[in-house]
mmCIF file of N, CA and C and ligand atoms in Angstrom:
data_model
loop_
_atom_site.group_PDB
_atom_site.id
_atom_site.type_symbol
_atom_site.label_atom_id
_atom_site.label_comp_id
_atom_site.label_asym_id
_atom_site.label_seq_id
_atom_site.Cartn_x
_atom_site.Cartn_y
_atom_site.Cartn_z
ATOM 1 N N MET P 1 171.354 103.492 139.485
ATOM 2 C CA MET P 1 170.929 104.768 138.907
ATOM 3 C C MET P 1 171.080 104.733 137.383
ATOM 4 N N ARG P 2 172.329 104.337 136.970
ATOM 5 C CA ARG P 2 172.533 104.266 135.512
ATOM 6 C C ARG P 2 171.543 103.330 134.845
ATOM 7 N N SER P 3 171.308 102.167 135.514
ATOM 8 C CA SER P 3 170.398 101.214 134.859
ATOM 9 C C SER P 3 168.970 101.758 134.853
ATOM 10 N N ALA P 4 168.645 102.570 135.869
ATOM 11 C CA ALA P 4 167.305 103.181 135.861
ATOM 12 C C ALA P 4 167.176 104.115 134.662
ATOM 13 N N VAL P 5 168.246 104.852 134.380
ATOM 14 C CA VAL P 5 168.210 105.759 133.231
ATOM 15 C C VAL P 5 168.065 104.949 131.941
ATOM 16 N N ARG P 6 168.864 103.863 131.867
ATOM 17 C CA ARG P 6 168.781 103.038 130.644
ATOM 18 C C ARG P 6 167.381 102.456 130.482
ATOM 19 N N THR P 7 166.810 101.988 131.604
ATOM 20 C CA THR P 7 165.462 101.405 131.535
ATOM 21 C C THR P 7 164.464 102.456 131.065
ATOM 22 N N THR P 8 164.589 103.655 131.627
ATOM 23 C CA THR P 8 163.670 104.723 131.232
ATOM 24 C C THR P 8 163.790 105.006 129.743
ATOM 25 N N MET P 9 165.041 105.034 129.265
ATOM 26 C CA MET P 9 165.228 105.312 127.837
ATOM 27 C C MET P 9 164.626 104.201 126.973
ATOM 28 N N ALA P 10 164.817 102.946 127.425
ATOM 29 C CA ALA P 10 164.282 101.819 126.657
ATOM 30 C C ALA P 10 162.749 101.895 126.615
ATOM 31 N N VAL P 11 162.148 102.199 127.791
ATOM 32 C CA VAL P 11 160.691 102.282 127.861
ATOM 33 C C VAL P 11 160.207 103.419 126.962
ATOM 34 N N THR P 12 160.909 104.555 127.017
ATOM 35 C CA THR P 12 160.505 105.700 126.193
ATOM 36 C C THR P 12 160.531 105.350 124.716
ATOM 37 N N SER P 13 161.575 104.612 124.295
ATOM 38 C CA SER P 13 161.617 104.316 122.863
ATOM 39 C C SER P 13 160.559 103.272 122.485
ATOM 40 N N LEU P 14 160.228 102.363 123.424
ATOM 41 C CA LEU P 14 159.139 101.410 123.142
ATOM 42 C C LEU P 14 157.812 102.139 122.995
ATOM 43 N N VAL P 15 157.556 103.078 123.904
ATOM 44 C CA VAL P 15 156.304 103.840 123.829
ATOM 45 C C VAL P 15 156.269 104.616 122.514
ATOM 46 N N GLY P 16 157.407 105.193 122.148
ATOM 47 C CA GLY P 16 157.487 105.928 120.887
ATOM 48 C C GLY P 16 157.158 105.031 119.707
ATOM 49 N N ALA P 17 157.710 103.816 119.704
ATOM 50 C CA ALA P 17 157.450 102.884 118.605
ATOM 51 C C ALA P 17 155.966 102.506 118.563
ATOM 52 N N ALA P 18 155.387 102.267 119.753
ATOM 53 C CA ALA P 18 153.973 101.893 119.813
ATOM 54 C C ALA P 18 153.102 103.038 119.298
ATOM 55 N N LEU P 19 153.448 104.272 119.683
ATOM 56 C CA LEU P 19 152.663 105.420 119.232
ATOM 57 C C LEU P 19 152.753 105.596 117.729
ATOM 58 N N SER P 20 153.949 105.416 117.154
ATOM 59 C CA SER P 20 154.017 105.628 115.710
ATOM 60 C C SER P 20 153.338 104.479 114.968
ATOM 61 N N ALA P 21 153.340 103.257 115.551
ATOM 62 C CA ALA P 21 152.597 102.156 114.928
ATOM 63 C C ALA P 21 151.105 102.487 114.942
ATOM 64 N N ALA P 22 150.615 103.042 116.077
ATOM 65 C CA ALA P 22 149.197 103.384 116.171
ATOM 66 C C ALA P 22 148.860 104.467 115.144
ATOM 67 N N ALA P 23 149.745 105.427 114.979
ATOM 68 C CA ALA P 23 149.477 106.520 114.050
ATOM 69 C C ALA P 23 149.429 105.996 112.616
ATOM 70 N N ALA P 24 150.207 104.932 112.320
ATOM 71 C CA ALA P 24 150.253 104.402 110.961
ATOM 72 C C ALA P 24 149.030 103.547 110.641
ATOM 73 N N GLU P 25 148.318 103.080 111.666
ATOM 74 C CA GLU P 25 147.149 102.199 111.489
ATOM 75 C C GLU P 25 146.031 103.003 110.787
ATOM 76 N N PRO P 26 145.495 102.522 109.659
ATOM 77 C CA PRO P 26 144.443 103.292 108.978
ATOM 78 C C PRO P 26 143.143 103.313 109.786
ATOM 79 N N THR P 27 142.353 104.341 109.608
ATOM 80 C CA THR P 27 141.058 104.424 110.298
ATOM 81 C C THR P 27 140.050 103.510 109.594
ATOM 82 N N GLY P 28 138.927 103.260 110.269
ATOM 83 C CA GLY P 28 137.869 102.441 109.680
ATOM 84 C C GLY P 28 137.385 103.004 108.352
ATOM 85 N N LYS P 29 137.257 104.325 108.277
ATOM 86 C CA LYS P 29 136.793 104.942 107.037
ATOM 87 C C LYS P 29 137.826 104.739 105.917
ATOM 88 N N GLU P 30 139.107 104.884 106.264
ATOM 89 C CA GLU P 30 140.153 104.679 105.245
ATOM 90 C C GLU P 30 140.133 103.242 104.733
ATOM 91 N N ILE P 31 139.895 102.295 105.644
ATOM 92 C CA ILE P 31 139.842 100.881 105.245
ATOM 93 C C ILE P 31 138.630 100.644 104.335
ATOM 94 N N PHE P 32 137.498 101.215 104.716
ATOM 95 C CA PHE P 32 136.292 101.069 103.882
ATOM 96 C C PHE P 32 136.540 101.673 102.499
ATOM 97 N N ASP P 33 137.141 102.863 102.473
ATOM 98 C CA ASP P 33 137.377 103.534 101.187
ATOM 99 C C ASP P 33 138.368 102.762 100.314
ATOM 100 N N ARG P 34 139.291 102.044 100.954
ATOM 101 C CA ARG P 34 140.280 101.286 100.180
ATOM 102 C C ARG P 34 139.730 99.938 99.707
ATOM 103 N N HIS P 35 138.979 99.234 100.586
ATOM 104 C CA HIS P 35 138.633 97.839 100.285
ATOM 105 C C HIS P 35 137.170 97.606 99.908
ATOM 106 N N CYS P 36 136.290 98.506 100.226
ATOM 107 C CA CYS P 36 134.860 98.211 100.113
ATOM 108 C C CYS P 36 134.106 99.162 99.184
ATOM 109 N N ILE P 37 134.527 100.416 99.138
ATOM 110 C CA ILE P 37 133.687 101.440 98.501
ATOM 111 C C ILE P 37 133.514 101.201 97.003
ATOM 112 N N HIS P 38 134.502 100.544 96.356
ATOM 113 C CA HIS P 38 134.355 100.353 94.913
ATOM 114 C C HIS P 38 133.229 99.372 94.586
ATOM 115 N N CYS P 39 132.742 98.600 95.560
ATOM 116 C CA CYS P 39 131.549 97.773 95.344
ATOM 117 C C CYS P 39 130.348 98.296 96.136
ATOM 118 N N HIS P 40 130.601 99.038 97.226
ATOM 119 C CA HIS P 40 129.514 99.414 98.137
ATOM 120 C C HIS P 40 129.265 100.912 98.222
ATOM 121 N N GLY P 41 129.926 101.720 97.421
ATOM 122 C CA GLY P 41 129.672 103.164 97.468
ATOM 123 C C GLY P 41 128.404 103.518 96.715
ATOM 124 N N PRO P 42 127.980 104.785 96.785
ATOM 125 C CA PRO P 42 126.828 105.219 95.990
ATOM 126 C C PRO P 42 127.154 105.057 94.504
ATOM 127 N N GLY P 43 126.327 104.336 93.787
ATOM 128 C CA GLY P 43 126.580 104.128 92.358
ATOM 129 C C GLY P 43 127.586 103.032 92.045
ATOM 130 N N SER P 44 128.217 102.406 93.068
ATOM 131 C CA SER P 44 129.190 101.329 92.805
ATOM 132 C C SER P 44 128.464 100.019 92.535
ATOM 133 N N GLU P 45 129.136 99.133 91.810
ATOM 134 C CA GLU P 45 128.592 97.798 91.547
ATOM 135 C C GLU P 45 129.630 96.752 91.914
ATOM 136 N N PRO P 46 129.185 95.522 92.293
ATOM 137 C CA PRO P 46 127.791 95.074 92.324
ATOM 138 C C PRO P 46 127.131 95.192 93.700
ATOM 139 N N GLY P 47 127.887 95.590 94.742
ATOM 140 C CA GLY P 47 127.339 95.548 96.106
ATOM 141 C C GLY P 47 126.071 96.368 96.266
ATOM 142 N N THR P 48 126.120 97.637 95.822
ATOM 143 C CA THR P 48 124.983 98.543 96.067
ATOM 144 C C THR P 48 123.698 98.070 95.369
ATOM 145 N N PRO P 49 123.719 97.789 94.055
ATOM 146 C CA PRO P 49 122.463 97.332 93.425
ATOM 147 C C PRO P 49 122.009 95.963 93.944
ATOM 148 N N GLN P 50 122.982 95.101 94.272
ATOM 149 C CA GLN P 50 122.614 93.761 94.770
ATOM 150 C C GLN P 50 121.905 93.856 96.119
ATOM 151 N N LEU P 51 122.446 94.701 97.015
ATOM 152 C CA LEU P 51 121.799 94.856 98.329
ATOM 153 C C LEU P 51 120.456 95.558 98.185
ATOM 154 N N SER P 52 120.359 96.491 97.240
ATOM 155 C CA SER P 52 119.089 97.163 97.012
ATOM 156 C C SER P 52 118.033 96.164 96.563
ATOM 157 N N ARG P 53 118.437 95.257 95.668
ATOM 158 C CA ARG P 53 117.505 94.254 95.147
ATOM 159 C C ARG P 53 117.089 93.267 96.225
ATOM 160 N N THR P 54 118.068 92.782 97.001
ATOM 161 C CA THR P 54 117.768 91.684 97.921
ATOM 162 C C THR P 54 117.361 92.160 99.313
ATOM 163 N N ARG P 55 117.812 93.354 99.753
ATOM 164 C CA ARG P 55 117.510 93.814 101.123
ATOM 165 C C ARG P 55 116.554 94.996 101.129
ATOM 166 N N GLY P 56 116.377 95.655 99.960
ATOM 167 C CA GLY P 56 115.519 96.834 99.900
ATOM 168 C C GLY P 56 116.363 98.085 99.694
ATOM 169 N N ALA P 57 115.783 99.066 98.956
ATOM 170 C CA ALA P 57 116.534 100.270 98.568
ATOM 171 C C ALA P 57 117.121 100.991 99.778
ATOM 172 N N GLU P 58 116.416 100.977 100.912
ATOM 173 C CA GLU P 58 116.907 101.720 102.085
ATOM 174 C C GLU P 58 118.082 100.999 102.755
ATOM 175 N N ARG P 59 118.372 99.766 102.301
ATOM 176 C CA ARG P 59 119.515 99.035 102.868
ATOM 177 C C ARG P 59 120.649 98.893 101.853
ATOM 178 N N ALA P 60 120.606 99.662 100.768
ATOM 179 C CA ALA P 60 121.599 99.498 99.695
ATOM 180 C C ALA P 60 123.000 99.922 100.118
ATOM 181 N N LEU P 61 123.098 100.979 100.939
ATOM 182 C CA LEU P 61 124.419 101.518 101.291
ATOM 183 C C LEU P 61 124.822 101.125 102.714
ATOM 184 N N LEU P 62 125.932 100.403 102.828
ATOM 185 C CA LEU P 62 126.386 99.935 104.148
ATOM 186 C C LEU P 62 126.638 101.098 105.104
ATOM 187 N N THR P 63 127.129 102.227 104.551
ATOM 188 C CA THR P 63 127.485 103.369 105.407
ATOM 189 C C THR P 63 126.256 104.133 105.903
ATOM 190 N N GLU P 64 125.056 103.739 105.450
ATOM 191 C CA GLU P 64 123.853 104.406 105.959
ATOM 192 C C GLU P 64 123.005 103.472 106.804
ATOM 193 N N ARG P 65 123.514 102.256 107.061
ATOM 194 C CA ARG P 65 122.705 101.273 107.784
ATOM 195 C C ARG P 65 123.074 101.206 109.253
ATOM 196 N N ASN P 66 122.085 100.830 110.066
ATOM 197 C CA ASN P 66 122.405 100.563 111.472
ATOM 198 C C ASN P 66 121.723 99.281 111.931
ATOM 199 N N ASP P 67 121.444 98.384 110.955
ATOM 200 C CA ASP P 67 120.766 97.122 111.280
ATOM 201 C C ASP P 67 121.706 95.921 111.230
ATOM 202 N N LEU P 68 123.019 96.151 111.044
ATOM 203 C CA LEU P 68 123.934 95.013 110.905
ATOM 204 C C LEU P 68 124.735 94.811 112.191
ATOM 205 N N ALA P 69 124.713 93.578 112.711
ATOM 206 C CA ALA P 69 125.465 93.271 113.929
ATOM 207 C C ALA P 69 126.953 93.186 113.604
ATOM 208 N N PRO P 70 127.811 93.614 114.539
ATOM 209 C CA PRO P 70 129.265 93.539 114.312
ATOM 210 C C PRO P 70 129.724 92.132 113.918
ATOM 211 N N GLU P 71 129.181 91.099 114.592
ATOM 212 C CA GLU P 71 129.608 89.717 114.313
ATOM 213 C C GLU P 71 129.225 89.318 112.892
ATOM 214 N N TYR P 72 128.073 89.810 112.425
ATOM 215 C CA TYR P 72 127.624 89.481 111.068
ATOM 216 C C TYR P 72 128.564 90.121 110.041
ATOM 217 N N ILE P 73 128.887 91.402 110.239
ATOM 218 C CA ILE P 73 129.790 92.083 109.297
ATOM 219 C C ILE P 73 131.137 91.349 109.264
ATOM 220 N N GLN P 74 131.657 91.005 110.450
ATOM 221 C CA GLN P 74 132.940 90.279 110.500
ATOM 222 C C GLN P 74 132.867 88.978 109.728
ATOM 223 N N ALA P 75 131.784 88.224 109.919
ATOM 224 C CA ALA P 75 131.656 86.923 109.254
ATOM 225 C C ALA P 75 131.571 87.100 107.740
ATOM 226 N N VAL P 76 130.811 88.102 107.273
ATOM 227 C CA VAL P 76 130.691 88.328 105.824
ATOM 228 C C VAL P 76 132.054 88.716 105.247
ATOM 229 N N VAL P 77 132.775 89.600 105.940
ATOM 230 C CA VAL P 77 134.078 90.052 105.421
ATOM 231 C C VAL P 77 135.067 88.880 105.378
ATOM 232 N N ARG P 78 135.103 88.067 106.427
ATOM 233 C CA ARG P 78 136.071 86.953 106.457
ATOM 234 C C ARG P 78 135.689 85.806 105.504
ATOM 235 N N ASN P 79 134.377 85.583 105.304
ATOM 236 C CA ASN P 79 133.952 84.412 104.514
ATOM 237 C C ASN P 79 133.486 84.753 103.113
ATOM 238 N N GLY P 80 133.165 86.035 102.859
ATOM 239 C CA GLY P 80 132.548 86.404 101.590
ATOM 240 C C GLY P 80 131.073 86.062 101.622
ATOM 241 N N LEU P 81 130.353 86.526 100.607
ATOM 242 C CA LEU P 81 128.911 86.251 100.523
ATOM 243 C C LEU P 81 128.529 86.281 99.050
ATOM 244 N N ARG P 82 128.180 85.108 98.503
ATOM 245 C CA ARG P 82 127.895 85.002 97.077
ATOM 246 C C ARG P 82 128.984 85.691 96.246
ATOM 247 N N SER P 83 128.639 86.776 95.503
ATOM 248 C CA SER P 83 129.667 87.355 94.630
ATOM 249 C C SER P 83 130.662 88.251 95.377
ATOM 250 N N MET P 84 130.479 88.441 96.695
ATOM 251 C CA MET P 84 131.478 89.216 97.451
ATOM 252 C C MET P 84 132.633 88.310 97.866
ATOM 253 N N PRO P 85 133.877 88.706 97.544
ATOM 254 C CA PRO P 85 135.022 87.855 97.882
ATOM 255 C C PRO P 85 135.353 87.913 99.377
ATOM 256 N N PRO P 86 135.940 86.843 99.932
ATOM 257 C CA PRO P 86 136.381 86.884 101.333
ATOM 258 C C PRO P 86 137.655 87.726 101.481
ATOM 259 N N PHE P 87 137.831 88.314 102.662
ATOM 260 C CA PHE P 87 139.059 89.057 102.988
ATOM 261 C C PHE P 87 139.783 88.292 104.087
ATOM 262 N N VAL P 88 140.932 87.723 103.754
ATOM 263 C CA VAL P 88 141.707 86.939 104.723
ATOM 264 C C VAL P 88 142.605 87.894 105.523
ATOM 265 N N PRO P 89 143.204 87.391 106.638
ATOM 266 C CA PRO P 89 144.005 88.298 107.483
ATOM 267 C C PRO P 89 145.184 88.959 106.762
ATOM 268 N N SER P 90 145.673 88.392 105.662
ATOM 269 C CA SER P 90 146.742 89.103 104.952
ATOM 270 C C SER P 90 146.182 90.264 104.124
ATOM 271 N N ASP P 91 144.857 90.270 103.855
ATOM 272 C CA ASP P 91 144.219 91.440 103.215
ATOM 273 C C ASP P 91 143.893 92.502 104.267
ATOM 274 N N LEU P 92 143.307 92.038 105.366
ATOM 275 C CA LEU P 92 142.818 92.910 106.442
ATOM 276 C C LEU P 92 143.158 92.218 107.755
ATOM 277 N N THR P 93 143.963 92.867 108.597
ATOM 278 C CA THR P 93 144.287 92.244 109.893
ATOM 279 C C THR P 93 143.058 92.281 110.802
ATOM 280 N N ASP P 94 143.117 91.525 111.903
ATOM 281 C CA ASP P 94 142.008 91.546 112.872
ATOM 282 C C ASP P 94 141.782 92.969 113.392
ATOM 283 N N ALA P 95 142.874 93.707 113.627
ATOM 284 C CA ALA P 95 142.740 95.076 114.148
ATOM 285 C C ALA P 95 142.078 95.979 113.103
ATOM 286 N N GLN P 96 142.439 95.796 111.847
ATOM 287 C CA GLN P 96 141.818 96.603 110.782
ATOM 288 C C GLN P 96 140.341 96.254 110.628
ATOM 289 N N LEU P 97 140.031 94.950 110.737
ATOM 290 C CA LEU P 97 138.628 94.529 110.648
ATOM 291 C C LEU P 97 137.823 95.141 111.793
ATOM 292 N N GLU P 98 138.422 95.157 112.970
ATOM 293 C CA GLU P 98 137.765 95.749 114.145
ATOM 294 C C GLU P 98 137.472 97.242 113.896
ATOM 295 N N ALA P 99 138.448 97.954 113.371
ATOM 296 C CA ALA P 99 138.259 99.397 113.090
ATOM 297 C C ALA P 99 137.167 99.595 112.037
ATOM 298 N N LEU P 100 137.170 98.727 111.031
ATOM 299 C CA LEU P 100 136.169 98.799 109.958
ATOM 300 C C LEU P 100 134.763 98.561 110.519
ATOM 301 N N VAL P 101 134.628 97.521 111.374
ATOM 302 C CA VAL P 101 133.320 97.198 111.958
ATOM 303 C C VAL P 101 132.841 98.350 112.848
ATOM 304 N N GLN P 102 133.764 98.953 113.597
ATOM 305 C CA GLN P 102 133.365 100.100 114.436
ATOM 306 C C GLN P 102 132.861 101.251 113.571
ATOM 307 N N TYR P 103 133.531 101.469 112.453
ATOM 308 C CA TYR P 103 133.091 102.541 111.531
ATOM 309 C C TYR P 103 131.687 102.248 111.012
ATOM 310 N N LEU P 104 131.445 100.975 110.608
ATOM 311 C CA LEU P 104 130.152 100.639 110.006
ATOM 312 C C LEU P 104 129.024 100.532 111.023
ATOM 313 N N THR P 105 129.360 100.354 112.316
ATOM 314 C CA THR P 105 128.300 100.221 113.321
ATOM 315 C C THR P 105 128.226 101.462 114.216
ATOM 316 N N ALA P 106 128.972 102.512 113.855
ATOM 317 C CA ALA P 106 128.918 103.753 114.647
ATOM 318 C C ALA P 106 127.492 104.307 114.600
ATOM 319 N N PRO P 107 127.020 104.908 115.696
ATOM 320 C CA PRO P 107 125.658 105.458 115.712
ATOM 321 C C PRO P 107 125.476 106.491 114.603
ATOM 322 N N ARG P 108 124.346 106.457 113.909
ATOM 323 C CA ARG P 108 124.032 107.478 112.898
ATOM 324 C C ARG P 108 122.526 107.695 112.848
HETATM 325 C C1 LIG Q 201 133.831 92.801 94.654
HETATM 326 C C2 LIG Q 201 132.752 93.552 95.243
HETATM 327 C C3 LIG Q 201 132.670 93.631 96.758
HETATM 328 C C4 LIG Q 201 133.632 94.060 97.646
HETATM 329 C C5 LIG Q 201 135.069 94.474 97.342
HETATM 330 C C6 LIG Q 201 133.015 94.053 98.946
HETATM 331 N N1 LIG Q 201 131.729 93.609 98.863
HETATM 332 FE FE1 LIG Q 201 130.429 93.407 100.412
HETATM 333 N N2 LIG Q 201 129.047 92.629 99.142
HETATM 334 C C7 LIG Q 201 129.170 92.545 97.781
HETATM 335 C C8 LIG Q 201 127.945 91.995 97.219
HETATM 336 C C9 LIG Q 201 127.658 91.742 95.753
HETATM 337 C C10 LIG Q 201 127.097 91.761 98.306
HETATM 338 C C11 LIG Q 201 125.682 91.166 98.250
HETATM 339 C C12 LIG Q 201 125.770 89.661 98.404
HETATM 340 C C13 LIG Q 201 124.415 89.036 98.294
HETATM 341 O O1 LIG Q 201 124.003 88.750 97.189
HETATM 342 O O2 LIG Q 201 123.776 88.815 99.326
HETATM 343 C C14 LIG Q 201 127.814 92.173 99.506
HETATM 344 C C15 LIG Q 201 127.287 92.081 100.783
HETATM 345 C C16 LIG Q 201 127.898 92.583 101.918
HETATM 346 C C17 LIG Q 201 127.328 92.545 103.243
HETATM 347 C C18 LIG Q 201 125.991 91.912 103.635
HETATM 348 C C19 LIG Q 201 124.930 92.947 103.878
HETATM 349 C C20 LIG Q 201 123.580 92.325 104.183
HETATM 350 O O3 LIG Q 201 122.581 93.068 104.163
HETATM 351 O O4 LIG Q 201 123.491 91.121 104.418
HETATM 352 C C21 LIG Q 201 128.217 93.153 104.060
HETATM 353 C C22 LIG Q 201 128.089 93.356 105.579
HETATM 354 C C23 LIG Q 201 129.348 93.559 103.260
HETATM 355 N N3 LIG Q 201 129.114 93.197 101.957
HETATM 356 C C24 LIG Q 201 130.444 94.214 103.742
HETATM 357 C C25 LIG Q 201 131.571 94.516 102.982
HETATM 358 C C26 LIG Q 201 132.745 95.157 103.511
HETATM 359 C C27 LIG Q 201 132.886 95.672 104.926
HETATM 360 C C28 LIG Q 201 133.653 95.209 102.492
HETATM 361 C C29 LIG Q 201 135.075 95.709 102.531
HETATM 362 C C30 LIG Q 201 135.968 94.993 103.424
HETATM 363 C C31 LIG Q 201 133.036 94.610 101.319
HETATM 364 N N4 LIG Q 201 131.768 94.216 101.656
HETATM 365 C C32 LIG Q 201 133.646 94.475 100.092
HETATM 366 C C33 LIG Q 201 130.270 92.893 97.025
HETATM 367 C C34 LIG Q 201 131.475 93.354 97.533
#
């Protein structure tokens, strides 16, 4: 009985720790605003004008596009693309990259 109580308490504190870790995880939008928007926001350089020049004005803003595959976004973020720098796992964890890709590929 006592050990059941102890086990329950241990499980409860593990769940509590997991929940607060989840709450601390930034959202996809927060990650985009922290790591990407200064090059890819409206009026930002060089991402926005470069994509406008090479992909067309209607593809200038990543947050307005729905033509990019999740795997492509992941590959560009991890490897970089021309003047865009790569983001390694110490910059963005796999979980953060996943949240970011979900934000950028959400239906719109
Ligand atoms: C230092 C500026 C800079 C930052 C920071 C940056 N990018 Fe870029 N990004 C660029 C540039 C410039 C290009 C265009 C590269 C080219 O010439 O094809 C680009 C291209 C891309 C493309 C390719 C789009 C296409 O049509 O092929 C994706 C996807 C992308 N960026 C995602 C991101 C994401 C997500 C982040 C944040 C994690 C980010 N970028 C951060 C500068 C940046």
